[in-house]
PDB file of C-alpha atoms in Angstrom:
ATOM      1  CA  MET A   9      28.455   7.948 -11.532  1.00  0.00           C
ATOM      2  CA  THR A  10      29.306   7.542  -7.845  1.00  0.00           C
ATOM      3  CA  ALA A  11      27.325  10.672  -7.003  1.00  0.00           C
ATOM      4  CA  LEU A  12      24.402   9.460  -9.126  1.00  0.00           C
ATOM      5  CA  ALA A  13      24.431   6.041  -7.451  1.00  0.00           C
ATOM      6  CA  GLY A  14      24.528   7.644  -4.013  1.00  0.00           C
ATOM      7  CA  PHE A  15      21.631   9.904  -4.895  1.00  0.00           C
ATOM      8  CA  ALA A  16      19.662   6.959  -6.300  1.00  0.00           C
ATOM      9  CA  LEU A  17      20.048   5.031  -3.051  1.00  0.00           C
ATOM     10  CA  PHE A  18      19.038   8.066  -1.001  1.00  0.00           C
ATOM     11  CA  ALA A  19      16.032   8.716  -3.269  1.00  0.00           C
ATOM     12  CA  LEU A  20      14.953   5.079  -2.914  1.00  0.00           C
ATOM     13  CA  LEU A  21      15.042   5.287   0.884  1.00  0.00           C
ATOM     14  CA  ILE A  22      12.950   8.467   0.775  1.00  0.00           C
ATOM     15  CA  THR A  23      10.524   6.974  -1.752  1.00  0.00           C
ATOM     16  CA  ILE A  24       9.731   3.755   0.121  1.00  0.00           C
ATOM     17  CA  ALA A  25       8.707   5.692   3.230  1.00  0.00           C
ATOM     18  CA  PRO A  26       4.867   5.561   3.274  1.00  0.00           C
ATOM     19  CA  GLY A  27       3.247   8.818   2.234  1.00  0.00           C
ATOM     20  CA  PRO A  28       0.242  10.275   0.380  1.00  0.00           C
ATOM     21  CA  ASP A  29       1.401   8.942  -3.010  1.00  0.00           C
ATOM     22  CA  THR A  30       1.610   5.373  -1.717  1.00  0.00           C
ATOM     23  CA  LEU A  31      -1.820   5.662  -0.101  1.00  0.00           C
ATOM     24  CA  LEU A  32      -3.339   6.953  -3.333  1.00  0.00           C
ATOM     25  CA  VAL A  33      -1.839   4.065  -5.288  1.00  0.00           C
ATOM     26  CA  LEU A  34      -3.259   1.573  -2.784  1.00  0.00           C
ATOM     27  CA  ARG A  35      -6.684   3.202  -2.809  1.00  0.00           C
ATOM     28  CA  ASN A  36      -6.937   3.410  -6.580  1.00  0.00           C
ATOM     29  CA  CYS A  37      -5.755  -0.184  -6.921  1.00  0.00           C
ATOM     30  CA  MET A  38      -8.635  -1.265  -4.714  1.00  0.00           C
ATOM     31  CA  ARG A  39     -11.056   0.802  -6.754  1.00  0.00           C
ATOM     32  CA  GLY A  40      -9.890   0.236 -10.308  1.00  0.00           C
ATOM     33  CA  GLY A  41      -7.304  -2.536 -10.260  1.00  0.00           C
ATOM     34  CA  ARG A  42      -3.772  -2.487 -11.604  1.00  0.00           C
ATOM     35  CA  ALA A  43      -4.477   0.039 -14.372  1.00  0.00           C
ATOM     36  CA  SER A  44      -5.702   2.710 -11.939  1.00  0.00           C
ATOM     37  CA  GLY A  45      -2.853   2.041  -9.519  1.00  0.00           C
ATOM     38  CA  ALA A  46      -0.271   2.186 -12.289  1.00  0.00           C
ATOM     39  CA  ALA A  47      -1.740   5.433 -13.646  1.00  0.00           C
ATOM     40  CA  THR A  48      -1.531   6.966 -10.165  1.00  0.00           C
ATOM     41  CA  ALA A  49       2.092   5.844  -9.847  1.00  0.00           C
ATOM     42  CA  LEU A  50       2.999   7.339 -13.211  1.00  0.00           C
ATOM     43  CA  GLY A  51       1.237  10.582 -12.302  1.00  0.00           C
ATOM     44  CA  SER A  52       3.283  10.860  -9.123  1.00  0.00           C
ATOM     45  CA  ALA A  53       6.503  10.149 -11.036  1.00  0.00           C
ATOM     46  CA  ALA A  54       5.573  12.820 -13.581  1.00  0.00           C
ATOM     47  CA  GLY A  55       4.981  15.294 -10.746  1.00  0.00           C
ATOM     48  CA  SER A  56       8.449  14.547  -9.377  1.00  0.00           C
ATOM     49  CA  LEU A  57       9.945  15.210 -12.805  1.00  0.00           C
ATOM     50  CA  VAL A  58       8.084  18.527 -13.055  1.00  0.00           C
ATOM     51  CA  TRP A  59       9.485  19.558  -9.672  1.00  0.00           C
ATOM     52  CA  ALA A  60      12.966  18.648 -10.911  1.00  0.00           C
ATOM     53  CA  MET A  61      12.428  20.955 -13.890  1.00  0.00           C
ATOM     54  CA  PHE A  62      11.248  23.735 -11.541  1.00  0.00           C
ATOM     55  CA  ALA A  63      14.394  23.216  -9.470  1.00  0.00           C
ATOM     56  CA  ALA A  64      16.595  23.277 -12.574  1.00  0.00           C
ATOM     57  CA  LEU A  65      14.996  26.552 -13.653  1.00  0.00           C
ATOM     58  CA  GLY A  66      15.464  28.040 -10.189  1.00  0.00           C
ATOM     59  CA  LEU A  67      11.742  28.251  -9.403  1.00  0.00           C
ATOM     60  CA  ALA A  68      11.918  25.760  -6.537  1.00  0.00           C
ATOM     61  CA  ALA A  69      14.698  27.814  -4.929  1.00  0.00           C
ATOM     62  CA  VAL A  70      12.490  30.899  -5.143  1.00  0.00           C
ATOM     63  CA  LEU A  71       9.674  28.942  -3.534  1.00  0.00           C
ATOM     64  CA  GLN A  72      12.024  27.812  -0.773  1.00  0.00           C
ATOM     65  CA  ARG A  73      13.040  31.396   0.026  1.00  0.00           C
ATOM     66  CA  TRP A  74       9.565  32.917  -0.385  1.00  0.00           C
ATOM     67  CA  ASP A  75       7.753  31.751   2.725  1.00  0.00           C
ATOM     68  CA  THR A  76       4.347  33.012   1.607  1.00  0.00           C
ATOM     69  CA  ALA A  77       4.398  31.147  -1.715  1.00  0.00           C
ATOM     70  CA  PHE A  78       5.708  27.997  -0.027  1.00  0.00           C
ATOM     71  CA  THR A  79       2.909  28.159   2.538  1.00  0.00           C
ATOM     72  CA  VAL A  80       0.243  28.732  -0.131  1.00  0.00           C
ATOM     73  CA  VAL A  81       1.322  25.681  -2.127  1.00  0.00           C
ATOM     74  CA  ARG A  82       1.590  23.643   1.037  1.00  0.00           C
ATOM     75  CA  LEU A  83      -1.874  24.640   2.228  1.00  0.00           C
ATOM     76  CA  ALA A  84      -3.283  23.807  -1.195  1.00  0.00           C
ATOM     77  CA  GLY A  85      -1.723  20.365  -0.901  1.00  0.00           C
ATOM     78  CA  ALA A  86      -3.116  19.984   2.613  1.00  0.00           C
ATOM     79  CA  ALA A  87      -6.590  20.962   1.399  1.00  0.00           C
ATOM     80  CA  TYR A  88      -6.361  18.400  -1.418  1.00  0.00           C
ATOM     81  CA  LEU A  89      -5.414  15.615   0.999  1.00  0.00           C
ATOM     82  CA  VAL A  90      -8.215  16.623   3.371  1.00  0.00           C
ATOM     83  CA  PHE A  91     -10.661  16.589   0.455  1.00  0.00           C
ATOM     84  CA  LEU A  92      -9.610  13.093  -0.648  1.00  0.00           C
ATOM     85  CA  GLY A  93      -9.687  11.771   2.910  1.00  0.00           C
ATOM     86  CA  ALA A  94     -13.033  13.333   3.783  1.00  0.00           C
ATOM     87  CA  GLN A  95     -14.498  12.081   0.504  1.00  0.00           C
ATOM     88  CA  ALA A  96     -13.505   8.499   1.345  1.00  0.00           C
ATOM     89  CA  LEU A  97     -14.735   8.720   4.936  1.00  0.00           C
ATOM     90  CA  TRP A  98     -18.076  10.171   3.838  1.00  0.00           C
ATOM     91  CA  ARG A  99     -18.604   7.531   1.171  1.00  0.00           C
ATOM     92  CA  TYR A 100     -17.724   4.741   3.595  1.00  0.00           C
ATOM     93  CA  ARG A 101     -19.327   6.187   6.710  1.00  0.00           C
ATOM     94  CA  PRO A 102     -20.858   3.659   9.136  1.00  0.00           C
ATOM     95  CA  GLY A 103     -24.239   2.407   7.988  1.00  0.00           C
ATOM     96  CA  LYS A 104     -23.534   3.058   4.311  1.00  0.00           C
ATOM     97  CA  SER A 105     -22.319   0.748   1.582  1.00  0.00           C
ATOM     98  CA  THR A 106     -19.658   1.549  -0.981  1.00  0.00           C
ATOM     99  CA  ASP A 107     -22.188   3.373  -3.147  1.00  0.00           C
ATOM    100  CA  GLY A 108     -23.738   5.394  -0.297  1.00  0.00           C
ATOM    101  CA  THR A 109     -26.851   3.249   0.145  1.00  0.00           C
ATOM    102  CA  PRO A 110     -27.833   1.697   3.501  1.00  0.00           C
ATOM    103  CA  ALA A 111     -25.411  -1.100   4.287  1.00  0.00           C
ATOM    104  CA  ASP A 112     -28.118  -3.676   4.948  1.00  0.00           C
ATOM    105  CA  ALA A 113     -29.694  -2.944   1.563  1.00  0.00           C
ATOM    106  CA  ALA A 114     -26.490  -3.126  -0.443  1.00  0.00           C
ATOM    107  CA  PRO A 115     -25.516  -6.228  -2.437  1.00  0.00           C
ATOM    108  CA  THR A 116     -22.568  -8.118  -0.956  1.00  0.00           C
ATOM    109  CA  SER A 117     -20.320  -7.214  -3.881  1.00  0.00           C
ATOM    110  CA  ALA A 118     -21.346  -3.603  -4.501  1.00  0.00           C
ATOM    111  CA  PRO A 119     -18.307  -2.161  -6.299  1.00  0.00           C
ATOM    112  CA  THR A 120     -16.829   1.251  -5.821  1.00  0.00           C
ATOM    113  CA  PRO A 121     -16.837   3.362  -9.000  1.00  0.00           C
ATOM    114  CA  ALA A 122     -13.403   2.806 -10.516  1.00  0.00           C
ATOM    115  CA  PRO A 123     -11.423   5.949 -11.372  1.00  0.00           C
ATOM    116  CA  THR A 124     -10.462   6.295 -15.001  1.00  0.00           C
ATOM    117  CA  ALA A 125      -6.768   6.095 -15.864  1.00  0.00           C
ATOM    118  CA  ALA A 126      -6.777   9.837 -16.610  1.00  0.00           C
ATOM    119  CA  ARG A 127      -8.338  10.680 -13.250  1.00  0.00           C
ATOM    120  CA  ALA A 128      -5.967   8.360 -11.381  1.00  0.00           C
ATOM    121  CA  PHE A 129      -2.989   9.913 -13.193  1.00  0.00           C
ATOM    122  CA  ARG A 130      -4.233  13.382 -12.308  1.00  0.00           C
ATOM    123  CA  GLN A 131      -4.591  12.457  -8.640  1.00  0.00           C
ATOM    124  CA  GLY A 132      -1.022  11.171  -8.498  1.00  0.00           C
ATOM    125  CA  LEU A 133       0.239  14.242 -10.352  1.00  0.00           C
ATOM    126  CA  LEU A 134      -1.574  16.720  -8.101  1.00  0.00           C
ATOM    127  CA  SER A 135      -0.545  14.888  -4.941  1.00  0.00           C
ATOM    128  CA  CYS A 136       3.100  15.375  -5.914  1.00  0.00           C
ATOM    129  CA  LEU A 137       2.840  18.878  -7.401  1.00  0.00           C
ATOM    130  CA  LEU A 138       1.045  20.224  -4.325  1.00  0.00           C
ATOM    131  CA  ASN A 139       3.877  19.047  -2.097  1.00  0.00           C
ATOM    132  CA  PRO A 140       6.529  21.811  -2.232  1.00  0.00           C
ATOM    133  CA  LYS A 141       8.872  19.653  -0.154  1.00  0.00           C
ATOM    134  CA  VAL A 142       9.601  17.681  -3.338  1.00  0.00           C
ATOM    135  CA  GLY A 143      10.964  20.819  -5.001  1.00  0.00           C
ATOM    136  CA  VAL A 144      12.948  21.772  -1.916  1.00  0.00           C
ATOM    137  CA  PHE A 145      14.331  18.214  -1.900  1.00  0.00           C
ATOM    138  CA  PHE A 146      15.973  18.791  -5.280  1.00  0.00           C
ATOM    139  CA  VAL A 147      17.281  22.224  -4.300  1.00  0.00           C
ATOM    140  CA  ALA A 148      18.742  21.054  -0.992  1.00  0.00           C
ATOM    141  CA  VAL A 149      19.823  17.477  -1.709  1.00  0.00           C
ATOM    142  CA  VAL A 150      21.202  17.314  -5.260  1.00  0.00           C
ATOM    143  CA  PRO A 151      24.151  19.718  -4.605  1.00  0.00           C
ATOM    144  CA  GLN A 152      25.193  17.530  -1.653  1.00  0.00           C
ATOM    145  CA  PHE A 153      26.096  14.736  -4.072  1.00  0.00           C
ATOM    146  CA  LEU A 154      28.294  16.952  -6.277  1.00  0.00           C
ATOM    147  CA  SER A 155      31.925  17.679  -5.525  1.00  0.00           C
ATOM    148  CA  ASP A 156      31.606  21.390  -6.309  1.00  0.00           C
ATOM    149  CA  GLY A 157      28.092  21.685  -4.877  1.00  0.00           C
ATOM    150  CA  ASN A 158      26.915  23.333  -8.097  1.00  0.00           C
ATOM    151  CA  ALA A 159      23.985  21.674  -9.864  1.00  0.00           C
ATOM    152  CA  GLY A 160      23.292  23.084 -13.324  1.00  0.00           C
ATOM    153  CA  PHE A 161      20.153  22.591 -15.399  1.00  0.00           C
ATOM    154  CA  ALA A 162      21.288  19.370 -17.101  1.00  0.00           C
ATOM    155  CA  THR A 163      22.603  17.844 -13.871  1.00  0.00           C
ATOM    156  CA  THR A 164      19.455  18.656 -11.922  1.00  0.00           C
ATOM    157  CA  MET A 165      17.272  17.206 -14.678  1.00  0.00           C
ATOM    158  CA  LEU A 166      19.406  14.045 -14.776  1.00  0.00           C
ATOM    159  CA  PHE A 167      18.974  13.576 -11.042  1.00  0.00           C
ATOM    160  CA  GLY A 168      15.287  14.378 -11.479  1.00  0.00           C
ATOM    161  CA  VAL A 169      14.892  11.647 -14.086  1.00  0.00           C
ATOM    162  CA  VAL A 170      16.609   9.175 -11.754  1.00  0.00           C
ATOM    163  CA  ASP A 171      14.286  10.163  -8.901  1.00  0.00           C
ATOM    164  CA  ALA A 172      11.185   9.943 -11.111  1.00  0.00           C
ATOM    165  CA  VAL A 173      12.186   6.493 -12.402  1.00  0.00           C
ATOM    166  CA  ILE A 174      12.785   5.246  -8.868  1.00  0.00           C
ATOM    167  CA  ALA A 175       9.499   6.690  -7.595  1.00  0.00           C
ATOM    168  CA  GLY A 176       7.582   5.309 -10.558  1.00  0.00           C
ATOM    169  CA  ALA A 177       9.169   1.858 -10.262  1.00  0.00           C
ATOM    170  CA  TRP A 178       8.486   1.627  -6.530  1.00  0.00           C
ATOM    171  CA  LEU A 179       4.870   2.779  -6.807  1.00  0.00           C
ATOM    172  CA  LEU A 180       4.277   0.442  -9.764  1.00  0.00           C
ATOM    173  CA  THR A 181       5.604  -2.381  -7.593  1.00  0.00           C
ATOM    174  CA  VAL A 182       3.147  -1.370  -4.880  1.00  0.00           C
ATOM    175  CA  ALA A 183       0.364  -1.416  -7.486  1.00  0.00           C
ATOM    176  CA  VAL A 184       1.311  -4.898  -8.736  1.00  0.00           C
ATOM    177  CA  VAL A 185       1.572  -6.360  -5.224  1.00  0.00           C
ATOM    178  CA  THR A 186      -1.728  -4.787  -4.198  1.00  0.00           C
ATOM    179  CA  THR A 187      -3.441  -6.087  -7.331  1.00  0.00           C
ATOM    180  CA  ARG A 188      -2.401  -9.640  -6.481  1.00  0.00           C
ATOM    181  CA  ALA A 189      -4.251  -9.304  -3.177  1.00  0.00           C
ATOM    182  CA  LEU A 190      -7.387  -7.739  -4.668  1.00  0.00           C
ATOM    183  CA  THR A 191      -9.556 -10.825  -4.185  1.00  0.00           C
ATOM    184  CA  TRP A 192      -9.104 -10.517  -0.439  1.00  0.00           C
ATOM    185  CA  LEU A 193      -8.989  -6.717  -0.369  1.00  0.00           C
ATOM    186  CA  ARG A 194     -12.308  -6.427  -2.226  1.00  0.00           C
ATOM    187  CA  ARG A 195     -14.274  -8.369   0.349  1.00  0.00           C
ATOM    188  CA  PRO A 196     -16.945  -5.855   1.442  1.00  0.00           C
ATOM    189  CA  ARG A 197     -15.865  -5.595   5.093  1.00  0.00           C
ATOM    190  CA  VAL A 198     -12.156  -5.488   4.283  1.00  0.00           C
ATOM    191  CA  HIS A 199     -12.714  -2.985   1.475  1.00  0.00           C
ATOM    192  CA  ARG A 200     -14.742  -0.629   3.680  1.00  0.00           C
ATOM    193  CA  ALA A 201     -12.213  -0.897   6.509  1.00  0.00           C
ATOM    194  CA  LEU A 202      -9.269  -0.124   4.200  1.00  0.00           C
ATOM    195  CA  GLU A 203     -11.072   2.786   2.542  1.00  0.00           C
ATOM    196  CA  ARG A 204     -11.903   4.281   5.931  1.00  0.00           C
ATOM    197  CA  THR A 205      -8.320   3.750   7.089  1.00  0.00           C
ATOM    198  CA  THR A 206      -6.715   5.332   4.007  1.00  0.00           C
ATOM    199  CA  GLY A 207      -9.281   8.120   4.098  1.00  0.00           C
ATOM    200  CA  GLY A 208      -8.506   8.787   7.753  1.00  0.00           C
ATOM    201  CA  VAL A 209      -4.752   8.769   7.148  1.00  0.00           C
ATOM    202  CA  LEU A 210      -5.060  11.148   4.170  1.00  0.00           C
ATOM    203  CA  LEU A 211      -7.241  13.434   6.280  1.00  0.00           C
ATOM    204  CA  ALA A 212      -4.724  13.330   9.129  1.00  0.00           C
ATOM    205  CA  LEU A 213      -1.824  14.037   6.751  1.00  0.00           C
ATOM    206  CA  GLY A 214      -3.694  16.999   5.305  1.00  0.00           C
ATOM    207  CA  ILE A 215      -4.517  18.443   8.718  1.00  0.00           C
ATOM    208  CA  GLY A 216      -0.965  17.813   9.903  1.00  0.00           C
ATOM    209  CA  THR A 217       0.427  19.630   6.855  1.00  0.00           C
ATOM    210  CA  ALA A 218      -1.932  22.561   7.409  1.00  0.00           C
ATOM    211  CA  VAL A 219      -1.017  22.832  11.094  1.00  0.00           C
ATOM    212  CA  GLU A 220       2.697  22.624  10.247  1.00  0.00           C
ATOM    213  CA  SER A 221       2.213  25.485   7.794  1.00  0.00           C
ATOM    214  CA  ALA A 222       0.507  27.669  10.382  1.00  0.00           C
TER     215      ALA A 222
END
Protein backbone atom coordinates (compact mmCIF):
# COMPACT_ATOMS: atom_id res chain seq x y z
CA MET A 1 0.00 0.00 0.00
CA THR A 2 2.89 2.36 0.73
CA ALA A 3 4.37 1.67 -2.70
CA LEU A 4 0.97 2.19 -4.33
CA ALA A 5 0.44 5.48 -2.50
CA GLY A 6 3.90 6.68 -3.50
CA PHE A 7 3.26 5.77 -7.11
CA ALA A 8 -0.14 7.50 -7.03
CA LEU A 9 1.44 10.74 -5.81
CA PHE A 10 4.16 10.53 -8.45
CA ALA A 11 1.60 9.78 -11.18
CA LEU A 12 -0.48 12.77 -10.07
CA LEU A 13 2.51 15.11 -10.32
CA ILE A 14 3.25 13.80 -13.82
CA THR A 15 -0.40 14.04 -14.86
CA ILE A 16 -1.01 17.66 -13.83
CA ALA A 17 1.93 18.86 -15.93
CA PRO A 18 0.35 20.46 -19.04
CA GLY A 19 0.63 18.31 -22.14
CA PRO A 20 -1.21 17.32 -25.34
CA ASP A 21 -3.98 15.49 -23.45
CA THR A 22 -4.81 18.56 -21.36
CA LEU A 23 -4.82 20.77 -24.45
CA LEU A 24 -7.18 18.40 -26.25
CA VAL A 25 -9.56 18.38 -23.29
CA LEU A 26 -9.56 22.19 -23.22
CA ARG A 27 -10.10 22.46 -26.96
CA ASN A 28 -12.92 19.94 -27.08
CA CYS A 29 -14.59 21.56 -24.08
CA MET A 30 -14.66 24.83 -25.99
CA ARG A 31 -16.08 23.10 -29.03
CA GLY A 32 -18.57 20.67 -27.55
CA GLY A 33 -18.95 21.48 -23.87
CA ARG A 34 -18.51 19.19 -20.89
CA ALA A 35 -19.55 16.01 -22.73
CA SER A 36 -16.81 16.37 -25.37
CA GLY A 37 -14.20 17.29 -22.77
CA ALA A 38 -15.16 14.37 -20.56
CA ALA A 39 -15.07 11.95 -23.51
CA THR A 40 -11.57 13.18 -24.38
CA ALA A 41 -10.46 12.71 -20.77
CA LEU A 42 -11.83 9.17 -20.67
CA GLY A 43 -10.16 8.37 -23.98
CA SER A 44 -6.80 9.49 -22.62
CA ALA A 45 -7.31 7.44 -19.45
CA ALA A 46 -8.19 4.40 -21.56
CA GLY A 47 -5.01 4.91 -23.59
CA SER A 48 -2.98 4.95 -20.37
CA LEU A 49 -4.60 1.68 -19.31
CA VAL A 50 -3.79 0.10 -22.69
CA TRP A 51 -0.15 1.12 -22.29
CA ALA A 52 -0.15 -0.46 -18.83
CA MET A 53 -1.39 -3.70 -20.39
CA PHE A 54 1.35 -3.48 -23.05
CA ALA A 55 3.90 -3.00 -20.27
CA ALA A 56 2.49 -5.95 -18.31
CA LEU A 57 2.76 -8.14 -21.40
CA GLY A 58 6.33 -7.00 -22.03
CA LEU A 59 5.53 -5.17 -25.27
CA ALA A 60 6.44 -1.75 -23.90
CA ALA A 61 9.84 -3.09 -22.83
CA VAL A 62 10.41 -4.36 -26.36
CA LEU A 63 9.46 -0.94 -27.70
CA GLN A 64 11.88 0.69 -25.27
CA ARG A 65 14.77 -1.48 -26.47
CA TRP A 66 13.86 -1.38 -30.18
CA ASP A 67 14.85 2.12 -31.20
CA THR A 68 13.30 1.90 -34.66
CA ALA A 69 9.85 0.89 -33.40
CA PHE A 70 9.99 3.52 -30.65
CA THR A 71 10.87 6.19 -33.20
CA VAL A 72 8.10 5.10 -35.58
CA VAL A 73 5.43 5.33 -32.88
CA ARG A 74 6.84 8.62 -31.70
CA LEU A 75 6.87 10.11 -35.19
CA ALA A 76 3.29 8.94 -35.71
CA GLY A 77 2.34 10.74 -32.51
CA ALA A 78 4.21 13.85 -33.65
CA ALA A 79 2.41 13.76 -37.01
CA TYR A 80 -0.95 13.47 -35.23
CA LEU A 81 -0.22 16.49 -33.03
CA VAL A 82 0.96 18.49 -36.05
CA PHE A 83 -2.23 17.54 -37.89
CA LEU A 84 -4.47 18.65 -35.01
CA GLY A 85 -2.53 21.88 -34.54
CA ALA A 86 -2.40 22.75 -38.23
CA GLN A 87 -6.11 21.96 -38.56
CA ALA A 88 -6.96 24.44 -35.79
CA LEU A 89 -4.64 27.14 -37.13
CA TRP A 90 -6.05 26.78 -40.65
CA ARG A 91 -9.65 26.93 -39.47
CA TYR A 92 -8.94 29.98 -37.32
CA ARG A 93 -6.49 31.73 -39.63
CA PRO A 94 -6.62 35.55 -39.62
CA GLY A 95 -9.50 36.91 -41.66
CA LYS A 96 -11.63 33.79 -41.24
CA SER A 97 -14.40 33.01 -38.79
CA THR A 98 -14.83 29.77 -36.89
CA ASP A 99 -16.51 28.15 -39.89
CA GLY A 100 -13.94 29.33 -42.45
CA THR A 101 -15.99 32.21 -43.86
CA PRO A 102 -14.68 35.80 -44.00
CA ALA A 103 -14.59 37.18 -40.48
CA ASP A 104 -16.53 40.33 -41.32
CA ALA A 105 -19.32 38.23 -42.85
CA ALA A 106 -19.63 35.78 -39.98
CA PRO A 107 -22.36 36.09 -37.34
CA THR A 108 -21.06 37.14 -33.92
CA SER A 109 -21.87 33.75 -32.40
CA ALA A 110 -20.85 31.42 -35.23
CA PRO A 111 -20.22 28.12 -33.41
CA THR A 112 -17.47 25.67 -34.12
CA PRO A 113 -18.75 22.22 -35.12
CA ALA A 114 -18.80 20.24 -31.88
CA PRO A 115 -16.99 16.88 -31.95
CA THR A 116 -19.14 13.89 -31.14
CA ALA A 117 -18.41 12.02 -27.92
CA ALA A 118 -17.00 9.12 -29.97
CA ARG A 119 -14.67 11.40 -31.92
CA ALA A 120 -13.53 13.21 -28.77
CA PHE A 121 -12.88 9.86 -27.06
CA ARG A 122 -10.89 8.69 -30.07
CA GLN A 123 -8.77 11.84 -30.06
CA GLY A 124 -7.90 11.38 -26.39
CA LEU A 125 -7.17 7.69 -26.95
CA LEU A 126 -4.92 8.28 -29.96
CA SER A 127 -3.09 11.15 -28.26
CA CYS A 128 -2.10 8.77 -25.46
CA LEU A 129 -1.48 5.64 -27.54
CA LEU A 130 0.81 7.50 -29.95
CA ASN A 131 3.00 8.63 -27.07
CA PRO A 132 5.42 5.73 -26.40
CA LYS A 133 6.79 7.58 -23.38
CA VAL A 134 3.66 6.46 -21.50
CA GLY A 135 4.61 2.82 -22.02
CA VAL A 136 8.22 3.47 -21.08
CA PHE A 137 6.92 5.23 -17.95
CA PHE A 138 5.35 1.99 -16.73
CA VAL A 139 8.42 -0.08 -17.61
CA ALA A 140 10.87 2.29 -15.93
CA VAL A 141 8.89 3.70 -13.00
CA VAL A 142 6.70 0.93 -11.57
CA PRO A 143 9.64 -1.34 -10.50
CA GLN A 144 11.12 1.61 -8.59
CA PHE A 145 8.21 1.47 -6.15
CA LEU A 146 8.60 -2.27 -5.44
CA SER A 147 11.01 -3.65 -2.87
CA ASP A 148 12.24 -6.43 -5.16
CA GLY A 149 12.06 -4.31 -8.32
CA ASN A 150 10.03 -7.04 -10.03
CA ALA A 151 6.66 -6.00 -11.44
CA GLY A 152 4.52 -8.92 -12.61
CA PHE A 153 1.45 -8.75 -14.82
CA ALA A 154 -1.06 -8.24 -11.99
CA THR A 155 1.09 -5.64 -10.23
CA THR A 156 1.71 -3.65 -13.40
CA MET A 157 -2.00 -3.69 -14.25
CA LEU A 158 -2.88 -2.55 -10.72
CA PHE A 159 -0.50 0.38 -11.02
CA GLY A 160 -1.89 1.01 -14.50
CA VAL A 161 -5.43 1.20 -13.16
CA VAL A 162 -4.29 3.67 -10.49
CA ASP A 163 -2.57 5.81 -13.12
CA ALA A 164 -5.59 5.70 -15.45
CA VAL A 165 -7.97 6.68 -12.62
CA ILE A 166 -5.73 9.58 -11.63
CA ALA A 167 -5.34 10.77 -15.23
CA GLY A 168 -9.06 10.45 -15.88
CA ALA A 169 -10.01 12.25 -12.66
CA TRP A 170 -7.61 15.12 -13.31
CA LEU A 171 -8.67 15.60 -16.93
CA LEU A 172 -12.35 15.39 -15.96
CA THR A 173 -11.67 18.12 -13.40
CA VAL A 174 -10.10 20.21 -16.15
CA ALA A 175 -13.20 19.61 -18.29
CA VAL A 176 -15.58 20.66 -15.50
CA VAL A 177 -13.61 23.81 -14.66
CA THR A 178 -13.34 24.76 -18.33
CA THR A 179 -17.07 24.19 -18.85
CA ARG A 180 -17.88 26.64 -16.06
CA ALA A 181 -15.97 29.32 -17.96
CA LEU A 182 -17.53 28.55 -21.35
CA THR A 183 -19.66 31.69 -21.45
CA TRP A 184 -16.51 33.79 -21.46
CA LEU A 185 -14.41 31.35 -23.48
CA ARG A 186 -16.99 31.22 -26.29
CA ARG A 187 -16.87 34.93 -26.98
CA PRO A 188 -15.81 35.08 -30.66
CA ARG A 189 -12.50 36.90 -30.11
CA VAL A 190 -11.55 34.85 -27.05
CA HIS A 191 -12.57 31.61 -28.75
CA ARG A 192 -10.50 32.33 -31.86
CA ALA A 193 -7.50 33.39 -29.78
CA LEU A 194 -7.64 30.22 -27.64
CA GLU A 195 -8.08 27.96 -30.66
CA ARG A 196 -5.09 29.55 -32.37
CA THR A 197 -3.06 29.27 -29.17
CA THR A 198 -3.89 25.59 -28.55
CA GLY A 199 -3.39 24.86 -32.23
CA GLY A 200 0.01 26.54 -32.16
CA VAL A 201 1.06 24.69 -29.01
CA LEU A 202 -0.05 21.31 -30.43
CA LEU A 203 1.86 22.08 -33.62
CA ALA A 204 4.95 23.05 -31.64
CA LEU A 205 4.71 19.90 -29.49
CA GLY A 206 4.43 17.77 -32.61
CA ILE A 207 7.41 19.41 -34.29
CA GLY A 208 9.40 19.21 -31.06
CA THR A 209 8.63 15.49 -30.75
CA ALA A 210 9.64 14.89 -34.37
CA VAL A 211 12.91 16.79 -33.96
CA GLU A 212 13.66 14.92 -30.72
CA SER A 213 13.13 11.65 -32.58
CA ALA A 214 15.53 12.62 -35.35
